[in-house]
mmCIF file of C-alpha atoms in Angstrom:
data_model
loop_
_atom_site.group_PDB
_atom_site.id
_atom_site.type_symbol
_atom_site.label_atom_id
_atom_site.label_comp_id
_atom_site.label_asym_id
_atom_site.label_seq_id
_atom_site.Cartn_x
_atom_site.Cartn_y
_atom_site.Cartn_z
ATOM 1 C CA MET A 1 15.416 7.109 -16.160
ATOM 2 C CA ALA A 2 12.351 6.949 -13.761
ATOM 3 C CA PRO A 3 11.979 4.068 -11.363
ATOM 4 C CA ASN A 4 10.318 1.820 -14.086
ATOM 5 C CA GLY A 5 11.351 3.964 -17.022
ATOM 6 C CA GLU A 6 9.421 7.220 -17.642
ATOM 7 C CA ILE A 7 8.094 6.218 -21.091
ATOM 8 C CA ASP A 8 6.868 2.990 -19.748
ATOM 9 C CA ARG A 9 5.545 4.290 -16.404
ATOM 10 C CA PHE A 10 2.732 6.401 -18.016
ATOM 11 C CA ILE A 11 0.526 4.810 -20.593
ATOM 12 C CA SER A 12 -2.155 6.596 -22.275
ATOM 13 C CA THR A 13 -5.347 5.523 -23.983
ATOM 14 C CA GLU A 14 -3.854 5.555 -27.534
ATOM 15 C CA GLN A 15 -1.456 2.808 -26.598
ATOM 16 C CA THR A 16 -3.898 0.756 -24.521
ATOM 17 C CA ASP A 17 -7.267 0.924 -25.913
ATOM 18 C CA THR A 18 -8.021 -2.747 -26.673
ATOM 19 C CA THR A 19 -11.838 -2.751 -26.350
ATOM 20 C CA GLU A 20 -14.160 -1.338 -29.029
ATOM 21 C CA SER A 21 -15.388 2.202 -28.403
ATOM 22 C CA HIS A 22 -19.296 2.882 -28.031
ATOM 23 C CA THR A 23 -21.084 6.072 -28.124
ATOM 24 C CA PHE A 24 -24.120 6.613 -25.948
ATOM 25 C CA LYS A 25 -26.512 9.611 -25.229
ATOM 26 C CA ASN A 26 -25.174 11.488 -22.145
ATOM 27 C CA ASP A 27 -28.326 10.544 -20.148
ATOM 28 C CA ARG A 28 -27.938 6.706 -20.661
ATOM 29 C CA LEU A 29 -25.565 4.158 -18.779
ATOM 30 C CA HIS A 30 -24.851 0.927 -20.560
ATOM 31 C CA LEU A 31 -22.516 -1.840 -19.216
ATOM 32 C CA PHE A 32 -21.534 -5.082 -21.104
ATOM 33 C CA ILE A 33 -21.593 -8.132 -18.764
ATOM 34 C CA ASP A 34 -21.362 -11.752 -19.708
ATOM 35 C CA GLY A 35 -22.108 -11.028 -23.436
ATOM 36 C CA GLN A 36 -25.208 -8.842 -22.778
ATOM 37 C CA TRP A 37 -25.728 -4.874 -22.694
ATOM 38 C CA TYR A 38 -27.578 -3.655 -19.599
ATOM 39 C CA ASP A 39 -29.070 -0.195 -19.327
ATOM 40 C CA LEU A 40 -28.234 0.774 -15.619
ATOM 41 C CA THR A 41 -29.317 4.321 -15.823
ATOM 42 C CA GLN A 42 -31.842 4.016 -13.332
ATOM 43 C CA TRP A 43 -30.103 1.529 -11.174
ATOM 44 C CA GLN A 44 -27.029 3.665 -10.708
ATOM 45 C CA ASN A 45 -28.873 5.570 -8.254
ATOM 46 C CA TYR A 46 -29.393 2.571 -5.905
ATOM 47 C CA HIS A 47 -25.973 0.920 -6.482
ATOM 48 C CA PRO A 48 -24.280 0.101 -3.127
ATOM 49 C CA GLY A 49 -20.978 0.991 -4.535
ATOM 50 C CA GLY A 50 -21.961 4.471 -5.724
ATOM 51 C CA GLN A 51 -22.573 5.809 -9.146
ATOM 52 C CA GLU A 52 -19.043 6.980 -10.053
ATOM 53 C CA ILE A 53 -17.463 3.603 -10.604
ATOM 54 C CA LEU A 54 -20.519 2.660 -12.826
ATOM 55 C CA GLN A 55 -20.118 5.937 -14.845
ATOM 56 C CA HIS A 56 -16.345 5.340 -15.475
ATOM 57 C CA LEU A 57 -17.384 1.856 -16.992
ATOM 58 C CA ASN A 58 -20.059 3.420 -19.230
ATOM 59 C CA GLY A 59 -19.742 1.652 -22.616
ATOM 60 C CA GLN A 60 -17.153 -0.940 -21.555
ATOM 61 C CA ASP A 61 -16.943 -4.597 -20.711
ATOM 62 C CA ALA A 62 -17.506 -4.676 -17.028
ATOM 63 C CA THR A 63 -17.748 -8.491 -16.606
ATOM 64 C CA ASP A 64 -14.444 -9.139 -14.755
ATOM 65 C CA ALA A 65 -14.910 -5.896 -12.630
ATOM 66 C CA PHE A 66 -18.383 -6.941 -11.787
ATOM 67 C CA TYR A 67 -17.528 -10.641 -10.704
ATOM 68 C CA ALA A 68 -14.375 -9.451 -8.802
ATOM 69 C CA LEU A 69 -16.331 -7.243 -6.605
ATOM 70 C CA HIS A 70 -19.927 -8.684 -6.241
ATOM 71 C CA SER A 71 -21.485 -11.540 -4.297
ATOM 72 C CA GLN A 72 -23.334 -14.497 -5.632
ATOM 73 C CA ASP A 73 -26.627 -12.780 -4.541
ATOM 74 C CA ALA A 74 -25.633 -9.694 -6.692
ATOM 75 C CA ILE A 75 -24.889 -11.946 -9.600
ATOM 76 C CA ARG A 76 -28.162 -13.612 -9.333
ATOM 77 C CA ARG A 77 -29.881 -10.247 -9.195
ATOM 78 C CA LEU A 78 -28.056 -9.130 -12.356
ATOM 79 C CA LYS A 79 -29.686 -11.940 -14.200
ATOM 80 C CA HIS A 80 -33.096 -10.533 -13.330
ATOM 81 C CA LEU A 81 -32.265 -7.216 -14.895
ATOM 82 C CA LYS A 82 -33.536 -6.589 -18.381
ATOM 83 C CA SER A 83 -30.845 -6.625 -20.844
ATOM 84 C CA THR A 84 -30.985 -4.127 -23.679
ATOM 85 C CA GLY A 85 -30.659 -6.997 -26.421
ATOM 86 C CA ASN A 86 -28.627 -6.188 -29.255
ATOM 87 C CA LEU A 87 -30.371 -2.895 -30.417
ATOM 88 C CA HIS A 88 -27.738 -0.583 -31.731
ATOM 89 C CA LEU A 89 -24.863 -1.750 -29.524
ATOM 90 C CA SER A 90 -22.286 -4.161 -30.881
ATOM 91 C CA THR A 91 -20.669 -7.089 -28.885
ATOM 92 C CA ILE A 92 -17.313 -6.605 -27.246
ATOM 93 C CA GLU A 93 -15.204 -9.616 -27.621
ATOM 94 C CA PRO A 94 -12.873 -10.487 -24.695
ATOM 95 C CA THR A 95 -9.098 -10.884 -25.529
ATOM 96 C CA LYS A 96 -7.561 -14.385 -25.301
ATOM 97 C CA LEU A 97 -5.900 -13.248 -22.080
ATOM 98 C CA THR A 98 -9.417 -12.214 -20.452
ATOM 99 C CA GLN A 99 -10.925 -15.535 -21.699
ATOM 100 C CA SER A 100 -8.152 -17.339 -19.874
ATOM 101 C CA PHE A 101 -8.431 -15.559 -16.775
ATOM 102 C CA ARG A 102 -12.153 -16.071 -16.514
ATOM 103 C CA GLN A 103 -11.346 -19.825 -16.871
ATOM 104 C CA LEU A 104 -8.802 -19.444 -14.121
ATOM 105 C CA ARG A 105 -11.339 -17.792 -11.772
ATOM 106 C CA THR A 106 -13.946 -20.342 -12.440
ATOM 107 C CA LYS A 107 -11.469 -23.199 -11.530
ATOM 108 C CA LEU A 108 -10.552 -21.502 -8.349
ATOM 109 C CA ILE A 109 -13.891 -21.177 -7.304
ATOM 110 C CA GLN A 110 -14.572 -24.895 -8.045
ATOM 111 C CA ASP A 111 -11.489 -25.923 -6.118
ATOM 112 C CA GLY A 112 -12.906 -24.293 -2.987
ATOM 113 C CA TYR A 113 -10.312 -21.450 -2.715
ATOM 114 C CA PHE A 114 -13.043 -18.835 -2.064
ATOM 115 C CA ASN A 115 -14.417 -20.751 0.952
ATOM 116 C CA ARG A 116 -13.699 -19.321 4.371
ATOM 117 C CA SER A 117 -11.767 -21.135 7.192
ATOM 118 C CA ILE A 118 -13.076 -20.764 10.787
ATOM 119 C CA PRO A 119 -9.753 -21.477 12.267
ATOM 120 C CA TRP A 120 -8.146 -18.777 10.346
ATOM 121 C CA GLU A 121 -10.764 -16.307 11.198
ATOM 122 C CA LEU A 122 -10.461 -17.173 14.686
ATOM 123 C CA PHE A 123 -6.757 -16.650 14.634
ATOM 124 C CA TYR A 124 -6.791 -12.999 13.155
ATOM 125 C CA HIS A 125 -9.708 -12.010 15.643
ATOM 126 C CA CYS A 126 -7.510 -13.536 18.552
ATOM 127 C CA SER A 127 -4.386 -11.497 17.417
ATOM 128 C CA VAL A 128 -6.272 -8.226 17.507
ATOM 129 C CA THR A 129 -8.088 -8.818 20.726
ATOM 130 C CA PHE A 130 -4.796 -9.944 22.425
ATOM 131 C CA LEU A 131 -3.133 -6.548 21.222
ATOM 132 C CA CYS A 132 -6.243 -4.723 22.636
ATOM 133 C CA LEU A 133 -5.889 -6.300 26.077
ATOM 134 C CA LEU A 134 -2.177 -5.753 25.977
ATOM 135 C CA VAL A 135 -2.883 -2.193 25.565
ATOM 136 C CA MET A 136 -5.039 -2.168 28.531
ATOM 137 C CA PHE A 137 -2.473 -3.994 30.712
ATOM 138 C CA CYS A 138 0.279 -1.757 29.686
ATOM 139 C CA HIS A 139 -1.653 1.430 30.236
ATOM 140 C CA PHE A 140 -3.484 0.716 33.550
ATOM 141 C CA TYR A 141 -1.025 -1.674 35.194
ATOM 142 C CA SER A 142 2.493 -1.191 33.855
ATOM 143 C CA ASN A 143 2.072 2.463 33.043
ATOM 144 C CA SER A 144 4.100 1.888 29.888
ATOM 145 C CA THR A 145 2.907 4.569 27.509
ATOM 146 C CA LEU A 146 5.383 3.779 24.739
ATOM 147 C CA LEU A 147 4.355 -0.044 24.575
ATOM 148 C CA ALA A 148 0.613 0.847 24.949
ATOM 149 C CA ILE A 149 1.049 3.099 21.729
ATOM 150 C CA LEU A 150 2.839 0.365 19.818
ATOM 151 C CA ALA A 151 0.366 -2.326 20.881
ATOM 152 C CA ILE A 152 -2.726 -0.362 19.891
ATOM 153 C CA GLY A 153 -1.031 0.829 16.810
ATOM 154 C CA LEU A 154 -0.581 -2.727 15.739
ATOM 155 C CA ALA A 155 -3.995 -3.588 16.780
ATOM 156 C CA MET A 156 -5.445 -0.790 14.443
ATOM 157 C CA GLN A 157 -3.193 -1.864 11.720
ATOM 158 C CA GLN A 158 -4.364 -5.735 11.948
ATOM 159 C CA ALA A 159 -7.973 -4.700 12.552
ATOM 160 C CA GLY A 160 -7.775 -2.609 9.321
ATOM 161 C CA TRP A 161 -6.401 -5.660 7.359
ATOM 162 C CA ILE A 162 -9.399 -7.836 8.643
ATOM 163 C CA GLY A 163 -11.926 -5.145 8.034
ATOM 164 C CA HIS A 164 -10.548 -4.645 4.511
ATOM 165 C CA ASP A 165 -10.957 -8.434 4.012
ATOM 166 C CA TYR A 166 -14.555 -8.270 5.321
ATOM 167 C CA ALA A 167 -15.341 -5.250 3.331
ATOM 168 C CA HIS A 168 -14.637 -7.236 0.130
ATOM 169 C CA GLY A 169 -16.037 -10.501 1.509
ATOM 170 C CA ARG A 170 -19.753 -10.882 0.892
ATOM 171 C CA GLY A 171 -22.297 -12.282 3.298
ATOM 172 C CA THR A 172 -24.360 -11.126 6.278
ATOM 173 C CA TRP A 173 -21.920 -12.022 8.925
ATOM 174 C CA MET A 174 -18.850 -10.452 7.234
ATOM 175 C CA TYR A 175 -21.042 -7.265 6.943
ATOM 176 C CA TRP A 176 -21.808 -7.002 10.652
ATOM 177 C CA LEU A 177 -18.230 -8.073 11.778
ATOM 178 C CA CYS A 178 -16.644 -5.596 9.384
ATOM 179 C CA ARG A 179 -18.674 -2.806 10.921
ATOM 180 C CA THR A 180 -18.232 -3.890 14.467
ATOM 181 C CA LEU A 181 -14.401 -4.520 14.170
ATOM 182 C CA THR A 182 -13.694 -1.404 11.937
ATOM 183 C CA GLY A 183 -15.857 0.761 14.135
ATOM 184 C CA THR A 184 -14.960 0.020 17.502
ATOM 185 C CA VAL A 185 -11.097 -0.406 16.844
ATOM 186 C CA ASN A 186 -10.570 2.299 14.204
ATOM 187 C CA ALA A 187 -13.615 4.311 13.845
ATOM 188 C CA PHE A 188 -13.891 3.819 10.093
ATOM 189 C CA SER A 189 -16.960 3.844 7.948
ATOM 190 C CA PRO A 190 -16.870 0.830 5.695
ATOM 191 C CA THR A 191 -19.635 2.334 3.412
ATOM 192 C CA TRP A 192 -17.348 5.400 2.703
ATOM 193 C CA TRP A 193 -14.316 3.391 2.321
ATOM 194 C CA SER A 194 -15.871 0.831 -0.080
ATOM 195 C CA HIS A 195 -17.060 3.551 -2.499
ATOM 196 C CA LYS A 196 -13.525 5.038 -2.638
ATOM 197 C CA HIS A 197 -11.575 1.546 -2.618
ATOM 198 C CA ASN A 198 -13.808 -0.106 -5.182
ATOM 199 C CA THR A 199 -12.955 2.528 -7.795
ATOM 200 C CA HIS A 200 -9.207 2.017 -7.030
ATOM 201 C CA HIS A 201 -9.635 -1.850 -7.597
ATOM 202 C CA VAL A 202 -11.101 -1.458 -10.980
ATOM 203 C CA TYR A 203 -9.012 1.794 -12.134
ATOM 204 C CA THR A 204 -5.900 1.066 -10.235
ATOM 205 C CA ASN A 205 -3.287 3.859 -11.071
ATOM 206 C CA ASN A 206 -5.451 5.602 -13.328
ATOM 207 C CA ILE A 207 -4.609 9.335 -13.086
ATOM 208 C CA GLY A 208 -7.765 11.460 -12.296
ATOM 209 C CA ILE A 209 -9.736 8.364 -11.315
ATOM 210 C CA ASP A 210 -7.996 6.302 -8.772
ATOM 211 C CA THR A 211 -7.887 8.661 -5.636
ATOM 212 C CA ASP A 212 -5.292 6.382 -3.899
ATOM 213 C CA VAL A 213 -2.637 7.759 -6.306
ATOM 214 C CA ALA A 214 -3.889 11.351 -6.144
ATOM 215 C CA ASN A 215 -1.778 12.805 -3.227
ATOM 216 C CA ASP A 216 -0.822 16.055 -4.808
ATOM 217 C CA PRO A 217 0.092 18.555 -3.644
ATOM 218 C CA ILE A 218 1.396 16.888 -0.460
ATOM 219 C CA PHE A 219 3.662 14.657 -2.609
ATOM 220 C CA HIS A 220 3.655 13.818 -6.323
ATOM 221 C CA LEU A 221 3.920 10.728 -8.508
ATOM 222 C CA PHE A 222 4.298 12.737 -11.658
ATOM 223 C CA PHE A 223 5.665 16.037 -12.730
ATOM 224 C CA PRO A 224 3.054 18.682 -12.230
ATOM 225 C CA THR A 225 2.321 21.726 -14.455
ATOM 226 C CA PRO A 226 4.101 24.936 -13.302
ATOM 227 C CA ASP A 227 0.692 26.568 -12.124
ATOM 228 C CA LYS A 228 -0.060 23.587 -9.922
ATOM 229 C CA ASP A 229 3.508 22.874 -8.533
ATOM 230 C CA VAL A 230 4.595 23.670 -4.941
ATOM 231 C CA TRP A 231 8.037 24.351 -3.421
ATOM 232 C CA PHE A 232 8.252 21.627 -1.054
ATOM 233 C CA ARG A 233 7.899 19.029 -3.624
ATOM 234 C CA ALA A 234 11.742 19.172 -3.837
ATOM 235 C CA TYR A 235 11.844 17.481 -0.382
ATOM 236 C CA GLN A 236 9.094 14.857 -0.530
ATOM 237 C CA HIS A 237 11.504 12.013 -0.521
ATOM 238 C CA TRP A 238 12.649 13.219 2.862
ATOM 239 C CA TYR A 239 9.076 13.871 4.307
ATOM 240 C CA TYR A 240 6.906 11.431 2.790
ATOM 241 C CA LEU A 241 7.167 8.830 5.491
ATOM 242 C CA PRO A 242 6.179 11.006 8.452
ATOM 243 C CA VAL A 243 3.255 12.245 6.167
ATOM 244 C CA TYR A 244 2.116 8.447 5.931
ATOM 245 C CA SER A 245 1.523 8.621 9.708
ATOM 246 C CA VAL A 246 -1.541 10.932 9.202
ATOM 247 C CA LEU A 247 -3.293 8.310 7.055
ATOM 248 C CA TYR A 248 -5.499 7.042 9.893
ATOM 249 C CA LEU A 249 -6.247 10.720 10.994
ATOM 250 C CA SER A 250 -7.459 11.437 7.463
ATOM 251 C CA TRP A 251 -9.552 8.179 7.126
ATOM 252 C CA ARG A 252 -11.229 8.656 10.600
ATOM 253 C CA SER A 253 -12.105 12.363 9.735
ATOM 254 C CA GLN A 254 -13.522 11.261 6.272
ATOM 255 C CA SER A 255 -15.307 8.243 7.889
ATOM 256 C CA LEU A 256 -17.159 10.513 10.547
ATOM 257 C CA GLN A 257 -18.083 13.211 7.918
ATOM 258 C CA HIS A 258 -19.581 10.640 5.675
ATOM 259 C CA ALA A 259 -21.600 8.794 8.496
ATOM 260 C CA ILE A 260 -22.895 12.146 9.745
ATOM 261 C CA LYS A 261 -23.596 13.374 6.039
ATOM 262 C CA THR A 262 -25.601 10.032 5.205
ATOM 263 C CA SER A 263 -27.085 9.659 8.729
ATOM 264 C CA ASN A 264 -25.649 6.227 9.107
ATOM 265 C CA TYR A 265 -26.445 5.732 12.648
ATOM 266 C CA LEU A 266 -25.248 2.328 12.829
ATOM 267 C CA GLU A 267 -21.745 3.099 11.916
ATOM 268 C CA LEU A 268 -21.836 6.163 14.155
ATOM 269 C CA PHE A 269 -22.837 3.730 17.000
ATOM 270 C CA PHE A 270 -19.878 1.540 16.690
ATOM 271 C CA MET A 271 -17.452 4.535 16.193
ATOM 272 C CA SER A 272 -18.701 6.125 19.525
ATOM 273 C CA PHE A 273 -17.238 2.878 21.156
ATOM 274 C CA ASN A 274 -13.764 3.800 19.707
ATOM 275 C CA TYR A 275 -13.827 7.435 20.766
ATOM 276 C CA LEU A 276 -14.961 6.369 24.304
ATOM 277 C CA TRP A 277 -12.235 3.799 24.520
ATOM 278 C CA LEU A 278 -9.526 6.314 23.396
ATOM 279 C CA TYR A 279 -10.648 8.984 25.742
ATOM 280 C CA THR A 280 -10.076 6.513 28.580
ATOM 281 C CA LEU A 281 -6.424 6.001 27.330
ATOM 282 C CA GLY A 282 -5.538 9.709 27.223
ATOM 283 C CA TRP A 283 -4.506 11.932 24.473
ATOM 284 C CA GLN A 284 -1.118 10.809 24.281
ATOM 285 C CA VAL A 285 -1.745 6.990 23.722
ATOM 286 C CA SER A 286 -4.694 7.898 21.609
ATOM 287 C CA LEU A 287 -2.809 10.249 19.022
ATOM 288 C CA GLY A 288 0.362 8.118 19.148
ATOM 289 C CA SER A 289 -1.440 4.874 18.477
ATOM 290 C CA ILE A 290 -3.440 6.393 15.614
ATOM 291 C CA LEU A 291 -0.156 7.814 14.044
ATOM 292 C CA VAL A 292 1.451 4.369 14.283
ATOM 293 C CA GLY A 293 -1.251 2.402 12.958
ATOM 294 C CA GLY A 294 -1.584 4.853 10.039
ATOM 295 C CA PHE A 295 2.110 4.685 9.338
ATOM 296 C CA LEU A 296 2.073 0.878 9.306
ATOM 297 C CA VAL A 297 -0.822 0.770 7.042
ATOM 298 C CA ALA A 298 0.433 3.486 4.508
ATOM 299 C CA ALA A 299 3.957 2.233 4.224
ATOM 300 C CA ILE A 300 2.664 -1.169 3.024
ATOM 301 C CA VAL A 301 -0.370 -0.275 0.850
ATOM 302 C CA THR A 302 1.347 2.415 -1.000
ATOM 303 C CA ALA A 303 4.506 0.405 -1.754
ATOM 304 C CA THR A 304 2.932 -2.202 -4.216
ATOM 305 C CA HIS A 305 1.296 0.281 -6.614
ATOM 306 C CA GLN A 306 2.832 3.859 -6.631
ATOM 307 C CA SER A 307 6.178 2.700 -8.166
ATOM 308 C CA GLU A 308 4.362 0.858 -11.088
ATOM 309 C CA GLU A 309 2.927 1.995 -14.228
ATOM 310 C CA MET A 310 0.381 4.936 -14.165
ATOM 311 C CA LEU A 311 -2.422 4.840 -16.641
ATOM 312 C CA ILE A 312 -4.016 8.003 -18.363
ATOM 313 C CA ASP A 313 -7.519 7.540 -19.791
ATOM 314 C CA SER A 314 -6.917 3.846 -20.129
ATOM 315 C CA ASN A 315 -9.311 1.365 -21.607
ATOM 316 C CA LEU A 316 -7.290 -1.711 -20.792
ATOM 317 C CA PRO A 317 -9.032 -4.944 -19.876
ATOM 318 C CA PHE A 318 -9.168 -5.631 -16.089
ATOM 319 C CA VAL A 319 -6.660 -8.296 -15.884
ATOM 320 C CA GLU A 320 -4.077 -6.429 -17.916
ATOM 321 C CA THR A 321 -4.619 -3.293 -15.680
ATOM 322 C CA GLN A 322 -3.963 -5.322 -12.574
ATOM 323 C CA PHE A 323 -0.753 -6.954 -13.819
ATOM 324 C CA LEU A 324 0.731 -3.705 -15.077
ATOM 325 C CA THR A 325 0.056 -1.558 -11.958
ATOM 326 C CA THR A 326 0.724 -4.052 -9.131
ATOM 327 C CA CYS A 327 3.700 -5.599 -7.698
ATOM 328 C CA ASP A 328 3.779 -8.463 -5.087
ATOM 329 C CA ALA A 329 6.111 -8.358 -2.060
ATOM 330 C CA ARG A 330 7.854 -11.231 -0.937
ATOM 331 C CA CYS A 331 8.060 -11.672 3.121
ATOM 332 C CA ASP A 332 10.958 -13.946 4.278
ATOM 333 C CA ASN A 333 9.566 -14.613 7.731
ATOM 334 C CA PHE A 334 6.401 -15.035 9.732
ATOM 335 C CA PHE A 335 6.481 -11.652 11.496
ATOM 336 C CA MET A 336 6.667 -9.871 8.219
ATOM 337 C CA GLU A 337 3.915 -12.185 6.890
ATOM 338 C CA TRP A 338 1.724 -11.402 9.555
ATOM 339 C CA LEU A 339 2.450 -7.488 9.693
ATOM 340 C CA TRP A 340 1.773 -7.154 5.911
ATOM 341 C CA GLY A 341 -1.705 -8.703 6.588
ATOM 342 C CA GLY A 342 -2.302 -10.157 3.074
ATOM 343 C CA MET A 343 -1.259 -7.065 1.164
ATOM 344 C CA GLN A 344 2.260 -8.797 0.127
ATOM 345 C CA TYR A 345 -0.305 -10.587 -2.186
ATOM 346 C CA GLN A 346 -1.480 -7.356 -3.656
ATOM 347 C CA LEU A 347 -1.886 -8.746 -7.252
ATOM 348 C CA GLU A 348 -3.824 -11.776 -5.956
ATOM 349 C CA HIS A 349 -5.917 -9.462 -4.014
ATOM 350 C CA HIS A 350 -6.703 -7.150 -6.892
ATOM 351 C CA LEU A 351 -7.625 -9.976 -9.192
ATOM 352 C CA PHE A 352 -9.709 -11.897 -6.692
ATOM 353 C CA PRO A 353 -10.562 -9.362 -3.983
ATOM 354 C CA THR A 354 -13.502 -11.548 -2.399
ATOM 355 C CA LEU A 355 -11.063 -14.345 -1.756
ATOM 356 C CA PRO A 356 -10.131 -14.808 1.902
ATOM 357 C CA LYS A 357 -6.806 -13.019 2.415
ATOM 358 C CA TYR A 358 -5.232 -16.336 4.041
ATOM 359 C CA LYS A 359 -5.759 -18.227 0.751
ATOM 360 C CA TYR A 360 -3.611 -15.862 -1.180
ATOM 361 C CA ALA A 361 -0.529 -17.754 -0.445
ATOM 362 C CA GLN A 362 -1.949 -20.851 -1.966
ATOM 363 C CA ILE A 363 -2.838 -19.362 -5.065
ATOM 364 C CA ARG A 364 0.428 -17.291 -5.666
ATOM 365 C CA PRO A 365 2.217 -20.219 -7.414
ATOM 366 C CA ILE A 366 -0.945 -20.986 -9.410
ATOM 367 C CA LEU A 367 -1.254 -17.396 -10.531
ATOM 368 C CA ALA A 368 2.546 -17.263 -11.360
ATOM 369 C CA GLN A 369 2.286 -20.259 -13.491
ATOM 370 C CA TRP A 370 -0.722 -19.087 -15.220
ATOM 371 C CA ALA A 371 0.955 -15.772 -16.049
ATOM 372 C CA LYS A 372 3.817 -17.622 -17.380
ATOM 373 C CA GLU A 373 1.655 -19.751 -19.622
ATOM 374 C CA ASN A 374 -0.236 -16.611 -20.860
ATOM 375 C CA GLY A 375 3.002 -14.418 -21.579
ATOM 376 C CA ILE A 376 2.374 -11.745 -19.026
ATOM 377 C CA GLU A 377 4.733 -10.435 -16.452
ATOM 378 C CA TYR A 378 4.189 -11.413 -12.980
ATOM 379 C CA ARG A 379 6.008 -8.957 -10.742
ATOM 380 C CA ILE A 380 7.231 -9.918 -7.184
ATOM 381 C CA GLU A 381 10.066 -8.464 -5.196
ATOM 382 C CA SER A 382 11.359 -8.507 -1.585
ATOM 383 C CA VAL A 383 9.735 -6.145 0.976
ATOM 384 C CA TRP A 384 13.070 -4.083 1.237
ATOM 385 C CA SER A 385 13.314 -3.763 -2.573
ATOM 386 C CA ILE A 386 9.924 -2.464 -2.944
ATOM 387 C CA TRP A 387 10.313 0.020 -0.169
ATOM 388 C CA TYR A 388 13.669 1.113 -1.747
ATOM 389 C CA ARG A 389 11.979 1.500 -5.062
ATOM 390 C CA ASN A 390 9.046 3.684 -3.570
ATOM 391 C CA TYR A 391 11.812 5.857 -2.247
ATOM 392 C CA MET A 392 13.485 6.251 -5.194
ATOM 393 C CA THR A 393 10.180 7.106 -7.139
ATOM 394 C CA MET A 394 9.521 9.891 -4.520
ATOM 395 C CA LYS A 395 13.065 11.197 -5.118
ATOM 396 C CA TYR A 396 12.724 11.124 -8.820
ATOM 397 C CA TYR A 397 9.497 13.143 -8.780
ATOM 398 C CA SER A 398 11.115 15.554 -6.397
ATOM 399 C CA ASN A 399 13.435 16.942 -9.100
ATOM 400 C CA GLN A 400 12.457 20.165 -10.964
ATOM 401 C CA THR A 401 11.877 18.485 -14.240
ATOM 402 C CA VAL A 402 12.587 15.142 -15.977
ATOM 403 C CA ASN A 403 15.703 16.796 -17.614
ATOM 404 C CA SER A 404 17.193 17.733 -14.349
ATOM 405 C CA GLN A 405 17.030 14.102 -13.289
ATOM 406 C CA ALA A 406 18.798 12.901 -16.452
ATOM 407 C CA ALA A 407 21.360 15.705 -16.108
ATOM 408 C CA ALA A 408 22.095 14.562 -12.495
#
């Protein structure tokens, strides 16, 4: 058997298509939001999140994805867009689970869970500032290269968590803090990252759409066809952890290319401070810290998704997709809670991405109770259990075929 059961792990559209199918002309883009069809054919060219995510949602109920990822300003602007009326398009009725989820979201908003807390914001910023100052002390005064690498690696990881939170959050001050922090500490492009990451949020673990699970040929989460197989797949459960370390190198490279290609001088301006800072630290500290930071992020963000179900051409409703493809991690001490940076509440984050990350712990019991009442599985495991299952997933797909694993 595969880590979650090979039959259960891959779900095709034939099993999961619970929404009505609609046929459109190839040159039109229609989304169903809040009981209305909207023709977004022209708007897609100006969509801040890019065209691709809208095109994947063409002909579907995008209500929950829309509210999960957009600000109140964007929600108000939608109301000013002209709907198509009924015309030839039929209404998509939400499932009972979807209706209940929308009620839950409304209640969480009313109860103030989406409001930001200044003390918590200061705590996270101070933790990153402290680590950056520690780097300077270690490097220039104590001459401890190893400690400097570890400190700046942690600073990069924690700055990544905060930038991730602000990229999802909405508002002018979060927009500027996101670009300032992620640019100066990590040299990341929030614009590039948002286009990639928002698709992951809506189409989590959808093969062919979610690029976060498209890691082949480096390592596989499925059995490839013979013409696309590689000999080193047999060893992926041994080398995948070292490979995780290059995550930040990849993101930095893609961020720089995107900012240059789109002439995003604002992001390039903030990135320049990071490269100047790393230059003063020397190549050993610079390279070492980027590898440490990348490893600390990759080992966490991959563990809560890639051992869960993989979807193929799935039209599952938003809420069911998140519960099927995401598992929470249970941290048993304050250090692990801080280290994971909110990603231990991965399901809460995927359902409510604009919710501040320090509020996830408060809504975990609320969401668990809601799941129980609505008959849907809420998955949570210890940190070590998730990491072990992640390793077993890599090992399973390192075998020649599914039959060879069964024989073993």
